[in-house]
Amino acid sequence: MEYIAVRDAAQKWNISERLVQKYCAMGRIEGAKKFGTSWMIPIETLKPKDPRKDKQAPAILNKKICPVSYPGLMPLMNTAFEPGKCLEYIHSMTDGPQKQIALAEYYYFSGQAEKALREAELLLTGADRDIQLSAFLIYAYANLSVGQIQRARYALTAVREMLATATENQPEMRAALSFISSAAAVLLHLPLPEKLPPIQEFLPMLPMGIRMFALYVSAHYTYLQKNYQRSLGIVEATLGMQTEEYPIPSIYLHLVAVMDYMSLKQIDKAKQHLLSAWELAKPDDLIEGFGEHHGLLGGMLEAVIKPEYPDDFKRIIAITYRFSAGWRRIHNPDTGHDVADNLTTTEFAASMLAARGWTNKEISNHMNISVNTVKWHITNAMQKLNIGSRQDLKKYMLL
């Protein structure tokens, strides 16, 4: 059989080489074989199908797309910059509020909450609606990490009130507000706002990068409903529909796939998605999402990132402690779900798996620690929570 290189396939299909590599790694290119760090592809293999034209893809991806320009709405999230050149892209922007909010995004997604706050706070009262909405979202989440809960609540309340006053004859404003509102609620595991329109209504109006993050939010929400296969369908279809790679939404999409596959106990596939997220994040130090999702990743950071990148792992865990402390101070009282707040990250990860029915041996093999160490962590967690049964762990975990 005759094969062609990734570069040739990219030219033949009119897509990027990086996307061809990703399709190969995802198993979407039939007959592709890996040689070293690259792939060889059978010359007669057809380009993978566009999920938007696939009848099996989620309906929200099959709608006709008529995106509206939102230049100030999370501009960094909405950019297909080359990994490793994030700051270079920001510095190339024209000075002004759009560049300022992009810098706030960078600071936030790289785990620098204090710097993100300084940039975002200056834009909360600006005249540009999209920049103001972006500032509110960054301001809310960055304040969680610095322990300023009332300021975070102020931003979340402001967004909800703006959504409530938007009318149906303001479709562009409703689309932007719906995106920000759903992201603010779902990532805190809070109920969706009453005035939130169906995602099918506002999704097609969003530009590609924002649409991808909105679909991450939808996949995350579907995960919370324990519909893991549908959540994975949203993730895979969204990653497959891009003709360029948008690093920030792609990182978050890969992370929710890890959550889904860990819930389905398909560890190898979970690892594959974690490494894909890490490959996109590490060149620009975009590690915030790993810290935010730690409790949902089922010990995958301990199993994969800690052994190979111990210094990065320590920084991610520092983000986890800061973010989760603020997250719980809003989530727990608002939902009545008393997610544990006095466990170490390792105790939480081991207990999360135990609450899902994993045996000590399975947890040991996965987290690369001894069975006795697993028992020790779970015993400590149960003592801290004042419970006597592994079944009772479910009350305090992110399940």
Short mmCIF file of C-alpha atoms in Angstrom, two decimals:
data_model
loop_
_atom_site.label_atom_id
_atom_site.label_comp_id
_atom_site.label_asym_id
_atom_site.label_seq_id
_atom_site.Cartn_x
_atom_site.Cartn_y
_atom_site.Cartn_z
CA MET A 1 0.00 0.00 0.00
CA GLU A 2 1.24 3.50 -0.84
CA TYR A 3 1.36 6.09 1.94
CA ILE A 4 1.66 9.87 2.11
CA ALA A 5 3.04 12.10 4.86
CA VAL A 6 0.99 14.38 7.11
CA ARG A 7 2.09 17.44 5.13
CA ASP A 8 0.82 15.91 1.88
CA ALA A 9 -2.50 14.93 3.45
CA ALA A 10 -2.93 18.45 4.86
CA GLN A 11 -2.42 19.96 1.41
CA LYS A 12 -4.70 17.39 -0.21
CA TRP A 13 -7.54 18.01 2.25
CA ASN A 14 -6.91 21.77 2.69
CA ILE A 15 -6.52 21.61 6.47
CA SER A 16 -3.59 22.20 8.83
CA GLU A 17 -0.90 19.60 9.49
CA ARG A 18 -1.66 19.81 13.20
CA LEU A 19 -5.29 18.91 12.55
CA VAL A 20 -4.24 15.91 10.44
CA GLN A 21 -2.03 14.76 13.33
CA LYS A 22 -4.97 15.14 15.72
CA TYR A 23 -7.32 13.20 13.43
CA CYS A 24 -4.74 10.39 13.29
CA ALA A 25 -4.37 10.33 17.09
CA MET A 26 -8.16 10.24 17.49
CA GLY A 27 -8.41 7.27 15.13
CA ARG A 28 -10.46 9.23 12.59
CA ILE A 29 -8.17 8.45 9.63
CA GLU A 30 -8.56 4.85 8.54
CA GLY A 31 -5.31 2.95 8.02
CA ALA A 32 -3.02 5.67 9.44
CA LYS A 33 0.19 4.29 10.95
CA LYS A 34 2.49 6.04 13.39
CA PHE A 35 6.19 6.29 12.65
CA GLY A 36 8.15 7.99 15.41
CA THR A 37 6.37 11.24 16.24
CA SER A 38 4.43 11.53 12.96
CA TRP A 39 2.03 9.50 10.85
CA MET A 40 1.81 7.95 7.41
CA ILE A 41 -1.58 7.88 5.71
CA PRO A 42 -2.84 5.58 2.93
CA ILE A 43 -2.87 7.67 -0.25
CA GLU A 44 -6.48 6.77 -1.11
CA THR A 45 -7.87 7.59 2.34
CA LEU A 46 -10.62 10.21 2.25
CA LYS A 47 -10.74 13.29 4.44
CA PRO A 48 -12.67 12.61 7.69
CA LYS A 49 -16.30 13.65 7.48
CA ASP A 50 -17.40 17.04 8.78
CA PRO A 51 -19.43 16.31 11.95
CA ARG A 52 -21.83 19.10 11.02
CA LYS A 53 -22.95 16.96 8.08
CA ASP A 54 -22.98 13.73 10.07
CA LYS A 55 -26.49 12.62 11.05
CA GLN A 56 -25.04 11.03 14.20
CA ALA A 57 -23.56 14.32 15.43
CA PRO A 58 -25.49 16.28 18.08
CA ALA A 59 -28.30 18.36 16.57
CA ILE A 60 -26.78 21.59 17.88
CA LEU A 61 -23.88 21.07 15.46
CA ASN A 62 -26.10 20.43 12.47
CA LYS A 63 -27.85 23.81 12.54
CA LYS A 64 -27.04 26.29 9.82
CA ILE A 65 -24.25 28.55 11.05
CA CYS A 66 -24.64 32.31 10.63
CA PRO A 67 -22.06 33.67 13.09
CA VAL A 68 -22.04 37.30 14.18
CA SER A 69 -18.83 39.24 14.80
CA TYR A 70 -18.14 39.80 18.50
CA PRO A 71 -14.64 41.35 18.42
CA GLY A 72 -14.57 42.11 22.14
CA LEU A 73 -16.08 38.85 23.42
CA MET A 74 -13.23 36.78 24.87
CA PRO A 75 -10.95 37.56 21.89
CA LEU A 76 -8.13 35.26 23.01
CA MET A 77 -10.50 32.33 23.44
CA ASN A 78 -11.79 33.09 19.96
CA THR A 79 -8.34 33.02 18.31
CA ALA A 80 -6.62 30.08 16.62
CA PHE A 81 -3.14 31.15 17.68
CA GLU A 82 -0.22 28.76 17.31
CA PRO A 83 0.68 27.08 20.61
CA GLY A 84 3.72 28.81 22.07
CA LYS A 85 2.84 32.14 20.46
CA CYS A 86 -0.02 33.30 22.65
CA LEU A 87 1.74 36.36 24.09
CA GLU A 88 3.22 37.15 20.70
CA TYR A 89 -0.30 37.29 19.30
CA ILE A 90 -1.53 39.55 22.12
CA HIS A 91 1.41 41.94 21.74
CA SER A 92 0.65 42.20 18.01
CA MET A 93 -2.87 43.52 18.73
CA THR A 94 -3.65 47.22 18.45
CA ASP A 95 -3.54 48.96 21.83
CA GLY A 96 -6.96 49.40 23.38
CA PRO A 97 -9.68 47.60 25.37
CA GLN A 98 -9.69 44.51 23.10
CA LYS A 99 -5.98 43.96 23.67
CA GLN A 100 -6.47 44.63 27.37
CA ILE A 101 -9.20 42.01 27.74
CA ALA A 102 -7.12 39.50 25.76
CA LEU A 103 -4.28 40.07 28.23
CA ALA A 104 -6.71 39.55 31.12
CA GLU A 105 -7.71 36.26 29.51
CA TYR A 106 -4.09 35.20 29.23
CA TYR A 107 -3.40 36.01 32.86
CA TYR A 108 -6.49 34.10 33.94
CA PHE A 109 -5.91 30.99 31.84
CA SER A 110 -2.26 30.88 32.92
CA GLY A 111 -3.23 30.88 36.60
CA GLN A 112 -2.32 34.49 37.39
CA ALA A 113 -5.58 35.54 39.03
CA GLU A 114 -4.33 38.77 40.61
CA LYS A 115 -3.03 40.11 37.29
CA ALA A 116 -6.23 39.05 35.53
CA LEU A 117 -8.26 41.00 38.10
CA ARG A 118 -6.24 44.17 37.61
CA GLU A 119 -6.85 44.11 33.86
CA ALA A 120 -10.52 43.04 33.99
CA GLU A 121 -11.59 45.43 36.73
CA LEU A 122 -10.73 48.43 34.55
CA LEU A 123 -13.19 47.23 31.90
CA LEU A 124 -16.26 46.45 34.02
CA THR A 125 -17.85 49.83 33.25
CA GLY A 126 -16.70 50.21 29.66
CA ALA A 127 -19.00 51.20 26.82
CA ASP A 128 -18.29 48.09 24.71
CA ARG A 129 -20.86 45.46 25.74
CA ASP A 130 -18.81 42.45 24.63
CA ILE A 131 -15.67 43.61 26.42
CA GLN A 132 -17.72 44.37 29.53
CA LEU A 133 -19.24 40.87 29.50
CA SER A 134 -15.79 39.31 29.08
CA ALA A 135 -14.52 41.40 31.98
CA PHE A 136 -17.39 40.27 34.22
CA LEU A 137 -16.70 36.58 33.49
CA ILE A 138 -12.97 36.90 34.15
CA TYR A 139 -13.58 39.09 37.20
CA ALA A 140 -16.00 36.54 38.69
CA TYR A 141 -13.73 33.54 38.32
CA ALA A 142 -10.47 35.29 39.19
CA ASN A 143 -12.04 36.55 42.42
CA LEU A 144 -12.80 32.96 43.42
CA SER A 145 -9.07 32.25 43.35
CA VAL A 146 -8.16 35.22 45.55
CA GLY A 147 -10.96 34.60 48.06
CA GLN A 148 -13.02 37.71 47.22
CA ILE A 149 -16.35 35.91 47.17
CA GLN A 150 -18.61 38.97 47.41
CA ARG A 151 -16.91 40.50 44.37
CA ALA A 152 -17.35 37.23 42.48
CA ARG A 153 -21.04 37.21 43.42
CA TYR A 154 -21.38 40.82 42.28
CA ALA A 155 -20.09 39.91 38.81
CA LEU A 156 -22.26 36.80 38.54
CA THR A 157 -25.35 38.75 39.64
CA ALA A 158 -24.63 41.53 37.15
CA VAL A 159 -24.53 39.04 34.27
CA ARG A 160 -27.79 37.38 35.36
CA GLU A 161 -29.52 40.76 35.59
CA MET A 162 -28.30 41.78 32.15
CA LEU A 163 -29.64 38.51 30.69
CA ALA A 164 -33.01 39.04 32.36
CA THR A 165 -33.44 42.44 30.75
CA ALA A 166 -32.36 41.43 27.22
CA THR A 167 -35.33 41.18 24.85
CA GLU A 168 -35.96 38.84 21.93
CA ASN A 169 -35.50 41.68 19.47
CA GLN A 170 -31.88 41.93 20.63
CA PRO A 171 -30.64 38.55 19.32
CA GLU A 172 -26.94 39.46 19.24
CA MET A 173 -26.99 40.74 22.80
CA ARG A 174 -28.99 37.69 23.97
CA ALA A 175 -26.49 35.34 22.30
CA ALA A 176 -23.49 36.96 24.00
CA LEU A 177 -25.28 37.16 27.36
CA SER A 178 -26.48 33.55 27.06
CA PHE A 179 -22.94 32.34 26.43
CA ILE A 180 -21.49 34.23 29.39
CA SER A 181 -24.40 33.30 31.69
CA SER A 182 -24.28 29.59 30.88
CA ALA A 183 -20.49 29.50 31.32
CA ALA A 184 -20.78 31.28 34.67
CA ALA A 185 -23.45 28.87 35.96
CA VAL A 186 -22.35 25.49 34.62
CA LEU A 187 -18.70 25.75 35.66
CA LEU A 188 -19.85 26.46 39.21
CA HIS A 189 -22.32 23.55 38.96
CA LEU A 190 -25.19 25.96 39.64
CA PRO A 191 -28.69 25.83 38.11
CA LEU A 192 -28.98 27.54 34.73
CA PRO A 193 -30.61 31.00 34.74
CA GLU A 194 -34.38 30.95 34.22
CA LYS A 195 -34.20 33.38 31.29
CA LEU A 196 -31.54 31.37 29.44
CA PRO A 197 -32.73 30.50 25.91
CA PRO A 198 -32.02 27.01 24.49
CA ILE A 199 -28.47 26.58 23.23
CA GLN A 200 -29.84 25.87 19.74
CA GLU A 201 -31.06 29.47 19.64
CA PHE A 202 -27.81 31.29 20.38
CA LEU A 203 -25.06 28.85 19.44
CA PRO A 204 -25.15 29.41 15.63
CA MET A 205 -24.63 33.16 16.12
CA LEU A 206 -21.34 32.75 17.96
CA PRO A 207 -17.97 32.80 16.15
CA MET A 208 -15.97 29.58 16.02
CA GLY A 209 -13.80 29.84 19.13
CA ILE A 210 -16.63 31.10 21.33
CA ARG A 211 -18.95 28.47 19.85
CA MET A 212 -16.45 25.76 20.73
CA PHE A 213 -16.25 26.93 24.35
CA ALA A 214 -20.06 27.12 24.48
CA LEU A 215 -20.11 23.49 23.35
CA TYR A 216 -17.59 22.66 26.07
CA VAL A 217 -20.06 24.20 28.53
CA SER A 218 -22.83 22.08 26.99
CA ALA A 219 -20.68 18.94 27.24
CA HIS A 220 -19.82 19.77 30.85
CA TYR A 221 -23.51 20.26 31.67
CA THR A 222 -24.33 16.94 29.97
CA TYR A 223 -21.58 15.28 32.02
CA LEU A 224 -23.21 16.61 35.19
CA GLN A 225 -26.42 14.88 34.07
CA LYS A 226 -24.34 11.65 33.95
CA ASN A 227 -24.95 11.27 30.20
CA TYR A 228 -21.30 10.55 29.48
CA GLN A 229 -21.69 9.14 25.98
CA ARG A 230 -23.63 12.17 24.75
CA SER A 231 -21.11 14.48 26.39
CA LEU A 232 -18.35 12.66 24.52
CA GLY A 233 -20.32 12.99 21.30
CA ILE A 234 -20.43 16.76 21.74
CA VAL A 235 -16.70 16.87 22.49
CA GLU A 236 -15.58 14.70 19.59
CA ALA A 237 -17.84 16.43 17.08
CA THR A 238 -16.73 19.88 18.23
CA LEU A 239 -13.03 19.02 18.04
CA GLY A 240 -13.59 17.48 14.64
CA MET A 241 -15.44 20.43 13.12
CA GLN A 242 -12.58 22.92 13.45
CA THR A 243 -10.41 23.64 10.43
CA GLU A 244 -7.99 25.49 12.69
CA GLU A 245 -7.16 24.66 16.28
CA TYR A 246 -8.38 27.06 18.94
CA PRO A 247 -6.16 26.23 21.93
CA ILE A 248 -8.22 27.55 24.84
CA PRO A 249 -11.59 25.92 24.03
CA SER A 250 -9.79 22.79 22.80
CA ILE A 251 -8.03 22.41 26.16
CA TYR A 252 -11.33 22.56 28.01
CA LEU A 253 -13.02 20.17 25.57
CA HIS A 254 -10.26 17.61 26.05
CA LEU A 255 -10.57 17.95 29.83
CA VAL A 256 -14.30 17.22 29.82
CA ALA A 257 -13.55 14.17 27.65
CA VAL A 258 -11.16 13.01 30.40
CA MET A 259 -14.01 13.39 32.88
CA ASP A 260 -16.33 11.35 30.68
CA TYR A 261 -13.87 8.55 29.98
CA MET A 262 -12.88 8.28 33.64
CA SER A 263 -16.56 7.97 34.52
CA LEU A 264 -16.79 5.16 31.94
CA LYS A 265 -13.57 3.63 33.33
CA GLN A 266 -11.82 3.88 29.96
CA ILE A 267 -8.48 5.03 31.32
CA ASP A 268 -6.40 4.84 28.15
CA LYS A 269 -8.76 7.13 26.26
CA ALA A 270 -8.88 9.51 29.22
CA LYS A 271 -5.08 9.65 29.20
CA GLN A 272 -5.03 10.36 25.47
CA HIS A 273 -7.28 13.38 25.90
CA LEU A 274 -5.34 14.64 28.92
CA LEU A 275 -2.11 14.54 26.93
CA SER A 276 -3.80 16.33 24.03
CA ALA A 277 -4.89 19.08 26.42
CA TRP A 278 -1.40 19.25 27.90
CA GLU A 279 0.22 19.49 24.47
CA LEU A 280 -1.89 22.58 23.75
CA ALA A 281 -1.52 24.14 27.20
CA LYS A 282 2.14 23.72 28.12
CA PRO A 283 3.77 25.91 25.41
CA ASP A 284 1.90 28.98 26.72
CA ASP A 285 1.55 27.84 30.34
CA LEU A 286 -2.27 27.75 30.06
CA ILE A 287 -2.65 25.54 33.13
CA GLU A 288 -5.66 27.12 34.87
CA GLY A 289 -8.15 24.63 33.42
CA PHE A 290 -6.21 21.68 34.83
CA GLY A 291 -6.42 23.17 38.32
CA GLU A 292 -10.12 23.99 37.94
CA HIS A 293 -11.00 20.45 36.84
CA HIS A 294 -8.71 18.52 39.19
CA GLY A 295 -11.51 17.05 41.29
CA LEU A 296 -13.33 15.80 38.20
CA LEU A 297 -10.33 14.23 36.46
CA GLY A 298 -10.28 11.14 38.67
CA GLY A 299 -6.61 11.18 39.69
CA MET A 300 -5.44 11.54 36.08
CA LEU A 301 -3.16 14.48 36.92
CA GLU A 302 -1.46 12.40 39.61
CA ALA A 303 -1.12 9.48 37.21
CA VAL A 304 0.13 11.34 34.12
CA ILE A 305 1.34 14.88 34.83
CA LYS A 306 2.95 14.45 38.26
CA PRO A 307 5.56 11.83 37.26
CA GLU A 308 6.69 13.66 34.10
CA TYR A 309 6.17 17.30 35.09
CA PRO A 310 6.49 17.50 38.89
CA ASP A 311 7.06 21.26 39.03
CA ASP A 312 4.09 21.98 36.77
CA PHE A 313 2.01 19.57 38.84
CA LYS A 314 2.81 21.53 42.02
CA ARG A 315 1.70 24.75 40.36
CA ILE A 316 -1.51 23.12 39.12
CA ILE A 317 -2.29 21.86 42.62
CA ALA A 318 -1.69 25.36 44.04
CA ILE A 319 -4.28 26.63 41.53
CA THR A 320 -6.62 23.82 42.57
CA TYR A 321 -6.49 24.74 46.26
CA ARG A 322 -7.08 28.43 45.60
CA PHE A 323 -9.82 28.01 43.02
CA SER A 324 -11.68 25.18 44.76
CA ALA A 325 -11.79 27.08 48.06
CA GLY A 326 -13.60 29.95 46.37
CA TRP A 327 -15.68 27.62 44.20
CA ARG A 328 -17.06 25.83 47.26
CA ARG A 329 -17.93 29.10 49.01
CA ILE A 330 -20.41 29.81 46.22
CA HIS A 331 -21.38 26.29 45.15
CA ASN A 332 -22.02 24.71 48.56
CA PRO A 333 -24.41 27.31 50.05
CA ASP A 334 -26.20 27.89 46.74
CA THR A 335 -26.84 24.21 46.00
CA GLY A 336 -26.89 22.57 49.44
CA HIS A 337 -24.32 20.04 48.18
CA ASP A 338 -21.56 19.95 50.79
CA VAL A 339 -18.55 19.17 48.58
CA ALA A 340 -15.61 18.39 50.88
CA ASP A 341 -13.36 21.35 51.58
CA ASN A 342 -10.84 19.96 54.07
CA LEU A 343 -9.16 17.18 52.04
CA THR A 344 -5.82 17.22 50.29
CA THR A 345 -6.00 16.92 46.51
CA THR A 346 -4.69 13.35 46.71
CA GLU A 347 -7.24 12.42 49.36
CA PHE A 348 -9.97 13.94 47.22
CA ALA A 349 -8.84 12.14 44.05
CA ALA A 350 -8.62 8.74 45.79
CA SER A 351 -11.94 9.28 47.54
CA MET A 352 -13.60 10.35 44.29
CA LEU A 353 -12.59 7.07 42.67
CA ALA A 354 -13.61 5.08 45.74
CA ALA A 355 -17.03 6.77 45.71
CA ARG A 356 -17.39 5.66 42.07
CA GLY A 357 -16.82 2.04 43.08
CA TRP A 358 -13.13 1.63 42.26
CA THR A 359 -11.26 -0.92 44.38
CA ASN A 360 -8.12 0.02 46.30
CA LYS A 361 -6.09 -2.05 43.84
CA GLU A 362 -7.58 -0.22 40.84
CA ILE A 363 -6.90 3.16 42.45
CA SER A 364 -3.36 2.04 43.30
CA ASN A 365 -2.59 1.01 39.72
CA HIS A 366 -4.10 4.18 38.30
CA MET A 367 -2.46 6.71 40.64
CA ASN A 368 0.92 4.92 40.82
CA ILE A 369 0.82 4.56 44.59
CA SER A 370 0.73 1.50 46.81
CA VAL A 371 -2.50 -0.11 48.01
CA ASN A 372 -1.58 0.80 51.59
CA THR A 373 -1.13 4.43 50.58
CA VAL A 374 -4.56 4.38 48.94
CA LYS A 375 -6.08 2.96 52.14
CA TRP A 376 -4.28 5.63 54.17
CA HIS A 377 -5.60 8.49 52.02
CA ILE A 378 -9.18 7.18 52.03
CA THR A 379 -9.09 6.51 55.79
CA ASN A 380 -7.82 10.05 56.40
CA ALA A 381 -10.59 11.45 54.18
CA MET A 382 -13.29 9.48 55.98
CA GLN A 383 -11.98 10.60 59.37
CA LYS A 384 -11.95 14.25 58.28
CA LEU A 385 -15.51 13.89 56.96
CA ASN A 386 -16.61 11.98 60.07
CA ILE A 387 -18.07 9.09 58.10
CA GLY A 388 -17.65 5.34 58.47
CA SER A 389 -18.53 3.98 55.03
CA ARG A 390 -17.01 4.39 51.56
CA GLN A 391 -20.58 4.73 50.26
CA ASP A 392 -20.97 7.89 52.35
CA LEU A 393 -18.13 9.52 50.38
CA LYS A 394 -20.63 10.21 47.59
CA LYS A 395 -22.19 12.97 49.69
CA TYR A 396 -18.96 14.98 49.61
CA MET A 397 -17.57 14.26 46.14
CA LEU A 398 -18.15 15.82 42.70
CA LEU A 399 -20.32 12.99 41.37
#
